[in-house]
Coordinates of C-alpha atoms in Angstrom, one line a residue:
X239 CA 0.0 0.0 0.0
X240 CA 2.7 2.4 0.7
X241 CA 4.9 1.8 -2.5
X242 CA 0.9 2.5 -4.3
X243 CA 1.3 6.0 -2.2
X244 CA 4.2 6.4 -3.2
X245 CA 4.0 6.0 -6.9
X246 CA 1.1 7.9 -7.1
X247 CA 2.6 10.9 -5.2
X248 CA 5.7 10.9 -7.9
X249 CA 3.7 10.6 -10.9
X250 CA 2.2 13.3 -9.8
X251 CA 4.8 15.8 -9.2
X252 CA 6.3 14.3 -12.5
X253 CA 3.3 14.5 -14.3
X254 CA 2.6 19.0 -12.9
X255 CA 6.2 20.0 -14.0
X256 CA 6.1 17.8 -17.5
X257 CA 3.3 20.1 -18.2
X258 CA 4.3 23.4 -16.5
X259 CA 7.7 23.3 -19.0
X260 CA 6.5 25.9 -21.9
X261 CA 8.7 26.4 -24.6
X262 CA 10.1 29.6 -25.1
X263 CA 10.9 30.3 -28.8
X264 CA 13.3 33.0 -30.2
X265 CA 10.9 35.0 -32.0
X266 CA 9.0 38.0 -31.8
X267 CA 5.8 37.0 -31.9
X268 CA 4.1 34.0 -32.2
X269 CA 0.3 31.6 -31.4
X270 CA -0.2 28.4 -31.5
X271 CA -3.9 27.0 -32.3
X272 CA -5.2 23.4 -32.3
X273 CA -7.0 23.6 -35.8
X274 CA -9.4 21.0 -34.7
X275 CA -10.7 22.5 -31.7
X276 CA -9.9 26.6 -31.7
X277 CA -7.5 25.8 -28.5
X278 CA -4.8 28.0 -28.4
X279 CA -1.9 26.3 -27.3
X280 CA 0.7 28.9 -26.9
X281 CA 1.2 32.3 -27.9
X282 CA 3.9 35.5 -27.4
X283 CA 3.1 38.8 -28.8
X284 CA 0.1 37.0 -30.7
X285 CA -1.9 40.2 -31.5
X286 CA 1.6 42.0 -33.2
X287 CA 2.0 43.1 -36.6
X288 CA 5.4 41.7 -37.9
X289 CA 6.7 41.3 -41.6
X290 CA 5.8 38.6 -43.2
X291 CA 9.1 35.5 -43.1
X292 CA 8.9 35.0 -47.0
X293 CA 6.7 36.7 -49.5
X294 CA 7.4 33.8 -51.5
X295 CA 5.3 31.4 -49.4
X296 CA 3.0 34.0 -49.5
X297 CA 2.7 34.0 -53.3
X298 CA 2.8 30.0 -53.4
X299 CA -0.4 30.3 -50.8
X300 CA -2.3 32.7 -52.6
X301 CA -1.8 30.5 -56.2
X302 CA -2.8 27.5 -54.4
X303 CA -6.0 29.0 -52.8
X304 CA -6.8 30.1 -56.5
X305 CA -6.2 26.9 -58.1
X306 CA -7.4 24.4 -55.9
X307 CA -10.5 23.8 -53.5
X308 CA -10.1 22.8 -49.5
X309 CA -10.6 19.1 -50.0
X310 CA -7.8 18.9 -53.4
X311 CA -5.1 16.3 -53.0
X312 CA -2.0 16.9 -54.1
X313 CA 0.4 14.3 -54.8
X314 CA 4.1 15.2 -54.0
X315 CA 6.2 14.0 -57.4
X316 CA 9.9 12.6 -57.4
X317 CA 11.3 15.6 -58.4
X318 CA 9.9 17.7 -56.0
X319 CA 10.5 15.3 -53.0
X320 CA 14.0 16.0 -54.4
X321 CA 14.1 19.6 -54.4
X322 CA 17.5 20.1 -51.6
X323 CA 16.2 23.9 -50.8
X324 CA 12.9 22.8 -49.3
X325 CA 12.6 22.7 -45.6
X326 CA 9.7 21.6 -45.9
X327 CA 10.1 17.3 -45.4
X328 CA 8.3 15.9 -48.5
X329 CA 8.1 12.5 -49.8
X330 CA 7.3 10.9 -53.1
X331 CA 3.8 9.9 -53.1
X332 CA 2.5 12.1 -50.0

């Protein structure tokens, strides 16, 4: 009974500090939403106007939401899983 006590009384401690640890990223501003639910999971600065990173994944956004509707699937080819500049990680077939 006392080792149950016990191992209840650590995972807990464990389990309110695992979840108190929130990142802190180097940036200006930032949120963080759950697009499922509306949740906002984290957010710094969240209501700031700041430059855009890239206008062109801005411009590859805005041809996308011309060309293709919500539910459109887009198969990833060879050549673009390929492409070395992309940070983005793609895979053939995705």
């Amino acid at each position: 009974m006392c080792r149950l006590v016990l191992a209840t009384v650590v995972a807990l401690v464990f389990a309110g500090a695992a979840r108190a640890a929130v990142p802190s990223p180097d940036a200006r501003a930032f949120f963080v939403m759950n697009a499922a639910t509306g949740e906002v999971l984290a957010g710094h600065n969240a209501h700031k106007s700041v430059p855009i990173a890239s206008i062109t994944k801005l411009m590859t956004v805005l041809v996308a939401l011309k060309h293709l509707r919500p539910d459109d699937v887009v198969r990833v080819t060879g050549y673009a899983a390929q492409v070395g500049e992309s940070r983005i990680p793609l895979h053939r077939g995705e």
